[in-house]
Every structure is written in structure tokens, then in C-alpha cells.
Amino acid sequence: MLKRIVTIQDISCFGKCSSTVALPLISAMGVETAVIPTAVLSTHTGGFTGYTFRDLTTDIPQIAEHWKNLNLHFDGIYTGYLGSKQQTQIVADFFDNFRKKDTTIIVDPVMGDGGKLYAGFTPDFAKEMQKICKKADVIVPNLTEMSLLLDVPYPETYNKEDIHRYLTQLTDLGCRIAVITGIRDGNLHGAIAYDKHSGKFYEAYREHIPEQMHGTGDVFASVLSGALIRGASIEQAITIAVNFTTDTIIATVDDLHHLPHDIAPWYGVEFEACMDKLVAYVQGISKASH
Ligand code: PXL
């Protein structure tokens, strides 16, 4: 039976992030992908100036109401960039209305990166974001979002013990599994997860590519969501997400140098060139579980 996810995040019309990444990637993983756009922007906010921003806060409850009448069922709910603080309550209500016992809820608490908030966000957004992290099964912050959620300083340096402590504190917010992305360890780059049910930590790494590219967090969270819904364990899911995200970064490096140096990172990663790898990773999940 085809599995179905709904992803709740913005549409950035240009710039390959959020819904325009989640839709193709999760679909390629063999999972139907419904969308609820939280806002429509002409581009993402990570570099471009002068972008348009249409807030869709009042549309979301109406979409949810219609879907409730249709009795739609979702195997996964995956949330990302929200368009307003009020949307955290609306999304929390959506979880309550659509969660069945077999639904997996993945929250990417999108708020910032590199120790800085994204344009339009204030630190108090974190208190609101905690509300939906509490109701999630899996949360996927980067180090900046972890520091906002836990109200600790952004860690410029850290060791594995620090990350393990942050992860357990993140699960204390109420979710079962926390994954911190963008972890550096020498020449490696990856993610560490903690599952409070098993009490275990899991890690996945690939080589660090010293280039800045926008939208990689959304690639990671989308692939993680698709893998979990296809039945991967959290260990398999972070391995696939780290591998695929790194594949897309490597595929983009050459073309990056054909664009002006300052704007190139804004154009996102060339995940389109790596779809065959994604399909192969998904086939690996079925083999592992049969
Ligand atoms: O990639 C996260 C993201 C999603 N959506 C919008 C953004 C960003 C990050 O800058 O601006 C609109």
C-alpha cells in the first residue's frame, strides 16, 4: 500500500528549499506527498533581498477542516518553515486532528543556521516551536536551532559528550527521537540521533565539503522523513539522509564555480542529478527489512 506524507512548510518559488525540495525527494522515495504551504515567497530569505512574502496562516485551518471531512489518512506529517508564530498552534492542532496510532510526526524546527536566526525570526519563536517539538516523534534541529530550543549559547566548539547532553535535553521537550544535523568531527560532517526509548545514540558521517549551500537542511529532513515512512530504523534513516545530502553537495560543487561567488550558495543543491542514488538507498531499506 502506497504510504502518504503531508509536508507543512513554505513554497519558496525560486531557490530550491522547503516544499520544492520535499515534494520531488519524498515522491522519488515512493511516498505520496501532499503539501500545505505555510507561506509563498518569491525566493527563500537566505541571501536574496526584495522577496515577496504571502502569509497563509488563515488558509491552514480551512485546508485541515476540508481534509477532516474527507477523512484523509497520513502515515507521516513533516513540518518545516512556518510563516507566523500563530502557525505553531495551528500545526499542533493539526497533529491532534490527524495523528493515528501509526502516524509518524517529524518536526524540523526551522529558525536559523550558523548561529544566526533567519530573516523575520525572533528568539521568542523558539518558545512557540517547542510546542510542536513536544508533540513530535522525531525532531531534526541543526546546532543553531538546538541552542534556541534549549536556550543555551550557540556552541562554536563541542565534543561528543556535549552533543549527547543536548540530545537528551531535546528529547526532554517531549519527543521520542532527536537528531542534531551539521555535526563536525575532524574532516567529517554528519548527524547524531538519540532515541529515548532504546536509550541509544546513533551517528552517521561523510566527508566534510568546505562549501556553503542553501537548503541542505531541507534535503536532509525530507530524506529522513521519506526513509522513516518507508520503514527504515532511525539509524538507517540518518545514514541515508547524510549520504544523500553529501551526494547532492558533491554534485553541486563544480557548477558553483560558474555562478558569481556571493550568490552561488543561494541557488540550492543539484539533487536532480542524484535521484538514482536516492532510489538505490530506498531499495536498500526494503532489503534490510525483509
Ligand atoms: O531552508 C530553510 C528555509 C525554508 N524556507 C525559507 C527560508 C529558509 C532558510 O533561509 O528562507 C523561506
mmCIF file of C-alpha atoms and ligand atoms in Angstrom:
data_model
loop_
_atom_site.group_PDB
_atom_site.id
_atom_site.type_symbol
_atom_site.label_atom_id
_atom_site.label_comp_id
_atom_site.label_asym_id
_atom_site.label_seq_id
_atom_site.Cartn_x
_atom_site.Cartn_y
_atom_site.Cartn_z
ATOM 1 C CA MET A 1 0.000 0.000 0.000
ATOM 2 C CA LEU A 2 1.397 3.410 -1.010
ATOM 3 C CA LYS A 3 2.375 5.437 2.067
ATOM 4 C CA ARG A 4 1.382 9.089 2.328
ATOM 5 C CA ILE A 5 3.080 12.089 3.948
ATOM 6 C CA VAL A 6 1.809 15.629 4.295
ATOM 7 C CA THR A 7 4.525 18.238 4.493
ATOM 8 C CA ILE A 8 3.733 21.613 6.044
ATOM 9 C CA GLN A 9 6.217 24.318 5.039
ATOM 10 C CA ASP A 10 6.540 27.300 2.703
ATOM 11 C CA ILE A 11 6.812 27.428 -1.053
ATOM 12 C CA SER A 12 9.866 29.447 -1.988
ATOM 13 C CA CYS A 13 9.177 29.880 -5.698
ATOM 14 C CA PHE A 14 12.873 30.077 -6.556
ATOM 15 C CA GLY A 15 15.859 28.761 -4.638
ATOM 16 C CA LYS A 16 15.200 25.063 -4.040
ATOM 17 C CA CYS A 17 14.315 24.641 -0.382
ATOM 18 C CA SER A 18 11.336 23.593 1.733
ATOM 19 C CA SER A 19 8.374 22.290 -0.349
ATOM 20 C CA THR A 20 10.173 22.406 -3.716
ATOM 21 C CA VAL A 21 12.758 20.018 -2.252
ATOM 22 C CA ALA A 22 10.441 17.867 -0.130
ATOM 23 C CA LEU A 23 7.972 17.139 -2.934
ATOM 24 C CA PRO A 24 10.384 15.691 -5.509
ATOM 25 C CA LEU A 25 12.569 13.885 -2.968
ATOM 26 C CA ILE A 26 9.846 12.209 -0.931
ATOM 27 C CA SER A 27 7.960 11.295 -4.123
ATOM 28 C CA ALA A 28 11.136 9.739 -5.572
ATOM 29 C CA MET A 29 11.322 7.652 -2.406
ATOM 30 C CA GLY A 30 7.979 6.119 -3.350
ATOM 31 C CA VAL A 31 5.869 8.032 -0.851
ATOM 32 C CA GLU A 32 2.866 10.167 -1.861
ATOM 33 C CA THR A 33 3.486 13.759 -0.790
ATOM 34 C CA ALA A 34 0.643 16.142 -0.008
ATOM 35 C CA VAL A 35 1.530 19.741 0.821
ATOM 36 C CA ILE A 36 0.196 22.518 2.996
ATOM 37 C CA PRO A 37 2.021 25.748 2.152
ATOM 38 C CA THR A 38 2.603 27.986 5.192
ATOM 39 C CA ALA A 39 3.605 30.982 3.059
ATOM 40 C CA VAL A 40 4.512 31.720 -0.540
ATOM 41 C CA LEU A 41 7.737 33.652 -1.119
ATOM 42 C CA SER A 42 9.266 34.667 -4.451
ATOM 43 C CA THR A 43 12.602 33.296 -3.152
ATOM 44 C CA HIS A 44 13.873 31.973 0.179
ATOM 45 C CA THR A 45 15.217 34.532 2.641
ATOM 46 C CA GLY A 46 18.754 33.164 2.896
ATOM 47 C CA GLY A 47 20.587 35.791 0.835
ATOM 48 C CA PHE A 48 18.158 37.234 -1.723
ATOM 49 C CA THR A 49 16.699 40.647 -0.912
ATOM 50 C CA GLY A 50 13.383 42.117 -2.021
ATOM 51 C CA TYR A 51 11.454 38.836 -1.870
ATOM 52 C CA THR A 52 7.669 38.776 -1.650
ATOM 53 C CA PHE A 53 6.009 37.023 1.295
ATOM 54 C CA ARG A 54 2.374 35.914 1.366
ATOM 55 C CA ASP A 55 1.386 34.574 4.771
ATOM 56 C CA LEU A 56 -1.095 31.671 4.521
ATOM 57 C CA THR A 57 -1.843 31.337 8.264
ATOM 58 C CA THR A 58 -5.618 31.628 7.826
ATOM 59 C CA ASP A 59 -5.714 29.091 4.965
ATOM 60 C CA ILE A 60 -4.254 26.222 7.001
ATOM 61 C CA PRO A 61 -7.239 25.595 9.339
ATOM 62 C CA GLN A 62 -9.556 25.680 6.301
ATOM 63 C CA ILE A 63 -7.449 23.104 4.454
ATOM 64 C CA ALA A 64 -7.363 20.947 7.615
ATOM 65 C CA GLU A 65 -11.142 21.229 8.002
ATOM 66 C CA HIS A 66 -11.738 20.129 4.407
ATOM 67 C CA TRP A 67 -9.330 17.213 4.812
ATOM 68 C CA LYS A 68 -11.011 16.176 8.077
ATOM 69 C CA ASN A 69 -14.312 15.951 6.175
ATOM 70 C CA LEU A 70 -12.573 13.816 3.544
ATOM 71 C CA ASN A 71 -11.252 11.565 6.321
ATOM 72 C CA LEU A 72 -7.731 11.676 4.874
ATOM 73 C CA HIS A 73 -5.110 9.475 6.474
ATOM 74 C CA PHE A 74 -1.400 10.292 6.686
ATOM 75 C CA ASP A 75 1.378 7.856 7.570
ATOM 76 C CA GLY A 76 3.678 10.823 8.160
ATOM 77 C CA ILE A 77 3.408 14.519 8.942
ATOM 78 C CA TYR A 78 6.590 16.502 8.290
ATOM 79 C CA THR A 79 6.762 20.191 9.191
ATOM 80 C CA GLY A 80 9.420 22.785 8.309
ATOM 81 C CA TYR A 81 9.486 26.572 7.859
ATOM 82 C CA LEU A 82 6.403 28.221 9.364
ATOM 83 C CA GLY A 83 5.078 31.591 8.218
ATOM 84 C CA SER A 84 3.996 33.033 11.588
ATOM 85 C CA LYS A 85 4.085 32.328 15.318
ATOM 86 C CA GLN A 86 0.336 31.532 15.285
ATOM 87 C CA GLN A 87 1.052 28.663 12.909
ATOM 88 C CA THR A 88 2.706 26.688 15.721
ATOM 89 C CA GLN A 89 -0.678 26.376 17.480
ATOM 90 C CA ILE A 90 -2.416 25.610 14.178
ATOM 91 C CA VAL A 91 0.149 22.908 13.417
ATOM 92 C CA ALA A 92 -0.178 21.490 16.972
ATOM 93 C CA ASP A 93 -3.959 21.242 16.402
ATOM 94 C CA PHE A 94 -3.323 19.595 13.015
ATOM 95 C CA PHE A 95 -1.203 16.929 14.775
ATOM 96 C CA ASP A 96 -4.030 16.303 17.278
ATOM 97 C CA ASN A 97 -6.599 16.011 14.486
ATOM 98 C CA PHE A 98 -4.654 13.796 12.091
ATOM 99 C CA ARG A 99 -2.448 11.644 14.316
ATOM 100 C CA LYS A 100 -3.460 7.963 14.222
ATOM 101 C CA LYS A 101 -1.571 5.293 16.102
ATOM 102 C CA ASP A 102 0.613 4.538 13.053
ATOM 103 C CA THR A 103 1.377 8.187 12.137
ATOM 104 C CA THR A 104 4.980 9.397 12.449
ATOM 105 C CA ILE A 105 5.391 13.124 13.087
ATOM 106 C CA ILE A 106 8.691 14.720 12.074
ATOM 107 C CA VAL A 107 9.362 18.354 13.012
ATOM 108 C CA ASP A 108 12.241 20.306 11.516
ATOM 109 C CA PRO A 109 12.223 23.380 13.808
ATOM 110 C CA VAL A 110 13.455 25.736 11.060
ATOM 111 C CA MET A 111 14.589 29.010 12.672
ATOM 112 C CA GLY A 112 18.216 29.685 11.748
ATOM 113 C CA ASP A 113 21.673 28.448 10.843
ATOM 114 C CA GLY A 114 25.325 29.228 11.552
ATOM 115 C CA GLY A 115 24.432 30.724 14.957
ATOM 116 C CA LYS A 116 22.011 33.252 13.406
ATOM 117 C CA LEU A 117 18.239 33.475 13.105
ATOM 118 C CA TYR A 118 16.760 33.554 9.596
ATOM 119 C CA ALA A 119 15.298 36.913 8.491
ATOM 120 C CA GLY A 120 11.934 37.561 10.139
ATOM 121 C CA PHE A 121 12.510 35.272 13.153
ATOM 122 C CA THR A 122 12.979 36.493 16.727
ATOM 123 C CA PRO A 123 14.384 34.367 19.598
ATOM 124 C CA ASP A 124 10.914 34.103 21.197
ATOM 125 C CA PHE A 125 9.818 31.984 18.203
ATOM 126 C CA ALA A 126 11.678 29.141 19.925
ATOM 127 C CA LYS A 127 9.127 29.009 22.773
ATOM 128 C CA GLU A 128 6.387 28.508 20.170
ATOM 129 C CA MET A 129 8.422 25.955 18.238
ATOM 130 C CA GLN A 130 8.881 23.954 21.475
ATOM 131 C CA LYS A 131 5.120 23.347 21.458
ATOM 132 C CA ILE A 132 5.275 21.320 18.258
ATOM 133 C CA CYS A 133 8.589 19.647 19.145
ATOM 134 C CA LYS A 134 6.837 18.348 22.260
ATOM 135 C CA LYS A 135 4.181 16.631 20.124
ATOM 136 C CA ALA A 136 6.598 15.231 17.514
ATOM 137 C CA ASP A 137 8.010 11.722 17.301
ATOM 138 C CA VAL A 138 11.244 12.958 15.714
ATOM 139 C CA ILE A 139 12.795 16.442 15.686
ATOM 140 C CA VAL A 140 15.640 17.495 13.382
ATOM 141 C CA PRO A 141 17.288 20.747 14.557
ATOM 142 C CA ASN A 142 20.704 21.984 13.461
ATOM 143 C CA LEU A 143 23.045 23.325 16.178
ATOM 144 C CA THR A 144 21.563 26.839 15.925
ATOM 145 C CA GLU A 145 18.016 25.547 16.349
ATOM 146 C CA MET A 146 19.132 23.241 19.186
ATOM 147 C CA SER A 147 20.593 26.263 21.027
ATOM 148 C CA LEU A 148 17.343 28.234 20.514
ATOM 149 C CA LEU A 149 15.144 25.340 21.662
ATOM 150 C CA LEU A 150 17.244 24.643 24.768
ATOM 151 C CA ASP A 151 18.041 28.318 25.413
ATOM 152 C CA VAL A 152 21.791 27.633 25.579
ATOM 153 C CA PRO A 153 24.523 29.597 23.766
ATOM 154 C CA TYR A 154 25.313 28.519 20.201
ATOM 155 C CA PRO A 155 28.234 26.071 20.570
ATOM 156 C CA GLU A 156 31.145 27.264 18.398
ATOM 157 C CA THR A 157 33.035 24.177 19.574
ATOM 158 C CA TYR A 158 31.743 20.987 21.169
ATOM 159 C CA ASN A 159 32.613 17.391 21.844
ATOM 160 C CA LYS A 160 30.522 14.257 21.591
ATOM 161 C CA GLU A 161 29.533 14.389 25.269
ATOM 162 C CA ASP A 162 28.108 17.881 24.723
ATOM 163 C CA ILE A 163 26.051 16.657 21.771
ATOM 164 C CA HIS A 164 24.779 13.662 23.750
ATOM 165 C CA ARG A 165 23.717 16.001 26.563
ATOM 166 C CA TYR A 166 21.927 18.335 24.112
ATOM 167 C CA LEU A 167 20.155 15.376 22.520
ATOM 168 C CA THR A 168 18.831 14.030 25.814
ATOM 169 C CA GLN A 169 17.691 17.548 26.773
ATOM 170 C CA LEU A 170 15.915 17.864 23.410
ATOM 171 C CA THR A 171 14.012 14.631 23.995
ATOM 172 C CA ASP A 172 13.080 16.011 27.452
ATOM 173 C CA LEU A 173 10.965 18.529 25.478
ATOM 174 C CA GLY A 174 8.645 15.555 24.847
ATOM 175 C CA CYS A 175 9.627 13.933 21.529
ATOM 176 C CA ARG A 176 10.922 10.372 21.336
ATOM 177 C CA ILE A 177 13.872 10.925 18.981
ATOM 178 C CA ALA A 178 16.089 13.974 18.459
ATOM 179 C CA VAL A 179 18.561 14.282 15.593
ATOM 180 C CA ILE A 180 21.124 17.108 15.511
ATOM 181 C CA THR A 181 22.379 17.870 12.000
ATOM 182 C CA GLY A 182 25.506 19.659 10.823
ATOM 183 C CA ILE A 183 27.833 17.961 13.336
ATOM 184 C CA ARG A 184 31.555 18.352 12.517
ATOM 185 C CA ASP A 185 34.085 15.798 13.696
ATOM 186 C CA GLY A 186 37.517 16.492 12.192
ATOM 187 C CA ASN A 187 37.195 16.028 8.417
ATOM 188 C CA LEU A 188 33.748 14.502 8.805
ATOM 189 C CA HIS A 189 30.278 16.025 8.689
ATOM 190 C CA GLY A 190 27.097 14.306 9.769
ATOM 191 C CA ALA A 191 24.299 13.825 12.260
ATOM 192 C CA ILE A 192 23.819 12.249 15.687
ATOM 193 C CA ALA A 193 20.491 10.884 16.914
ATOM 194 C CA TYR A 194 19.154 9.809 20.296
ATOM 195 C CA ASP A 195 16.177 7.517 20.799
ATOM 196 C CA LYS A 196 14.946 7.793 24.360
ATOM 197 C CA HIS A 197 13.027 4.500 24.108
ATOM 198 C CA SER A 198 16.166 2.461 23.371
ATOM 199 C CA GLY A 199 18.447 4.859 25.302
ATOM 200 C CA LYS A 200 20.887 4.633 22.351
ATOM 201 C CA PHE A 201 22.787 7.198 20.301
ATOM 202 C CA TYR A 202 23.338 6.712 16.569
ATOM 203 C CA GLU A 203 25.766 8.554 14.268
ATOM 204 C CA ALA A 204 26.277 8.915 10.533
ATOM 205 C CA TYR A 205 29.101 10.796 8.818
ATOM 206 C CA ARG A 206 30.549 11.547 5.409
ATOM 207 C CA GLU A 207 33.471 13.683 4.291
ATOM 208 C CA HIS A 208 33.084 17.408 5.013
ATOM 209 C CA ILE A 209 32.813 19.521 1.834
ATOM 210 C CA PRO A 210 34.012 23.059 2.624
ATOM 211 C CA GLU A 211 31.310 24.910 0.659
ATOM 212 C CA GLN A 212 28.222 26.777 1.849
ATOM 213 C CA MET A 213 24.990 25.723 0.111
ATOM 214 C CA HIS A 214 21.443 26.671 0.952
ATOM 215 C CA GLY A 215 18.631 24.165 1.516
ATOM 216 C CA THR A 216 20.740 21.212 2.646
ATOM 217 C CA GLY A 217 18.836 21.014 5.950
ATOM 218 C CA ASP A 218 15.608 20.589 3.972
ATOM 219 C CA VAL A 219 17.175 17.878 1.804
ATOM 220 C CA PHE A 220 18.262 16.078 4.980
ATOM 221 C CA ALA A 221 14.883 16.358 6.740
ATOM 222 C CA SER A 222 12.943 15.336 3.607
ATOM 223 C CA VAL A 223 15.042 12.224 3.022
ATOM 224 C CA LEU A 224 14.968 11.339 6.716
ATOM 225 C CA SER A 225 11.156 11.630 6.658
ATOM 226 C CA GLY A 226 10.815 9.556 3.475
ATOM 227 C CA ALA A 227 13.125 6.854 4.850
ATOM 228 C CA LEU A 228 11.276 6.611 8.183
ATOM 229 C CA ILE A 229 7.931 6.317 6.413
ATOM 230 C CA ARG A 230 9.413 3.602 4.149
ATOM 231 C CA GLY A 231 10.177 1.625 7.310
ATOM 232 C CA ALA A 232 13.835 2.490 7.962
ATOM 233 C CA SER A 233 15.152 2.453 11.532
ATOM 234 C CA ILE A 234 16.429 5.805 12.808
ATOM 235 C CA GLU A 235 19.979 4.512 12.303
ATOM 236 C CA GLN A 236 19.270 3.633 8.653
ATOM 237 C CA ALA A 237 17.359 6.870 8.108
ATOM 238 C CA ILE A 238 20.158 9.173 9.324
ATOM 239 C CA THR A 239 22.680 7.179 7.274
ATOM 240 C CA ILE A 240 20.615 7.593 4.095
ATOM 241 C CA ALA A 241 19.968 11.283 4.820
ATOM 242 C CA VAL A 242 23.648 12.055 5.482
ATOM 243 C CA ASN A 243 24.739 10.085 2.409
ATOM 244 C CA PHE A 244 22.227 11.673 0.057
ATOM 245 C CA THR A 245 22.764 15.216 1.361
ATOM 246 C CA THR A 246 26.517 14.797 0.859
ATOM 247 C CA ASP A 247 25.947 13.337 -2.643
ATOM 248 C CA THR A 248 23.952 16.446 -3.612
ATOM 249 C CA ILE A 249 26.607 18.809 -2.237
ATOM 250 C CA ILE A 250 29.322 16.995 -4.204
ATOM 251 C CA ALA A 251 27.140 17.108 -7.356
ATOM 252 C CA THR A 252 26.803 20.898 -6.978
ATOM 253 C CA VAL A 253 30.429 21.862 -6.322
ATOM 254 C CA ASP A 254 31.555 22.199 -9.972
ATOM 255 C CA ASP A 255 28.613 24.322 -11.063
ATOM 256 C CA LEU A 256 29.002 26.525 -8.006
ATOM 257 C CA HIS A 257 32.126 27.998 -9.564
ATOM 258 C CA HIS A 258 30.210 29.061 -12.705
ATOM 259 C CA LEU A 259 27.978 31.393 -10.698
ATOM 260 C CA PRO A 260 29.078 34.631 -9.032
ATOM 261 C CA HIS A 261 30.834 33.637 -5.815
ATOM 262 C CA ASP A 262 28.499 35.579 -3.486
ATOM 263 C CA ILE A 263 25.163 34.347 -4.860
ATOM 264 C CA ALA A 264 26.030 30.758 -5.817
ATOM 265 C CA PRO A 265 25.160 29.247 -2.409
ATOM 266 C CA TRP A 266 21.640 30.672 -2.654
ATOM 267 C CA TYR A 267 20.703 28.515 -5.632
ATOM 268 C CA GLY A 268 20.476 25.307 -3.602
ATOM 269 C CA VAL A 269 21.885 21.867 -4.340
ATOM 270 C CA GLU A 270 21.590 19.808 -7.536
ATOM 271 C CA PHE A 271 19.582 16.973 -6.050
ATOM 272 C CA GLU A 272 18.109 16.315 -9.517
ATOM 273 C CA ALA A 273 21.448 14.797 -10.580
ATOM 274 C CA CYS A 274 21.359 12.312 -7.676
ATOM 275 C CA MET A 275 17.866 10.816 -7.895
ATOM 276 C CA ASP A 276 19.235 7.408 -8.972
ATOM 277 C CA LYS A 277 21.257 7.256 -5.754
ATOM 278 C CA LEU A 278 18.193 8.121 -3.676
ATOM 279 C CA VAL A 279 16.178 5.340 -5.304
ATOM 280 C CA ALA A 280 19.040 2.890 -4.633
ATOM 281 C CA TYR A 281 19.195 3.950 -0.952
ATOM 282 C CA VAL A 282 15.461 3.289 -0.628
ATOM 283 C CA GLN A 283 15.860 -0.159 -2.214
ATOM 284 C CA GLY A 284 18.466 -0.839 0.485
ATOM 285 C CA ILE A 285 15.810 -0.215 3.160
ATOM 286 C CA SER A 286 13.489 -2.891 1.749
ATOM 287 C CA LYS A 287 16.358 -5.400 1.579
ATOM 288 C CA ALA A 288 17.360 -4.692 5.171
ATOM 289 C CA SER A 289 13.859 -5.239 6.499
ATOM 290 C CA HIS A 290 12.944 -8.417 4.555
HETATM 291 O O1 PXL B 1 15.851 26.161 4.227
HETATM 292 C C1 PXL B 1 15.091 26.678 5.226
HETATM 293 C C2 PXL B 1 14.207 27.792 4.703
HETATM 294 C C3 PXL B 1 12.924 27.488 4.301
HETATM 295 N N1 PXL B 1 12.097 28.425 3.817
HETATM 296 C C4 PXL B 1 12.505 29.705 3.692
HETATM 297 C C5 PXL B 1 13.787 30.072 4.081
HETATM 298 C C6 PXL B 1 14.664 29.095 4.608
HETATM 299 C C7 PXL B 1 16.009 29.468 5.018
HETATM 300 O O2 PXL B 1 16.520 30.518 4.766
HETATM 301 O O3 PXL B 1 14.180 31.342 3.924
HETATM 302 C C8 PXL B 1 11.564 30.723 3.148
#
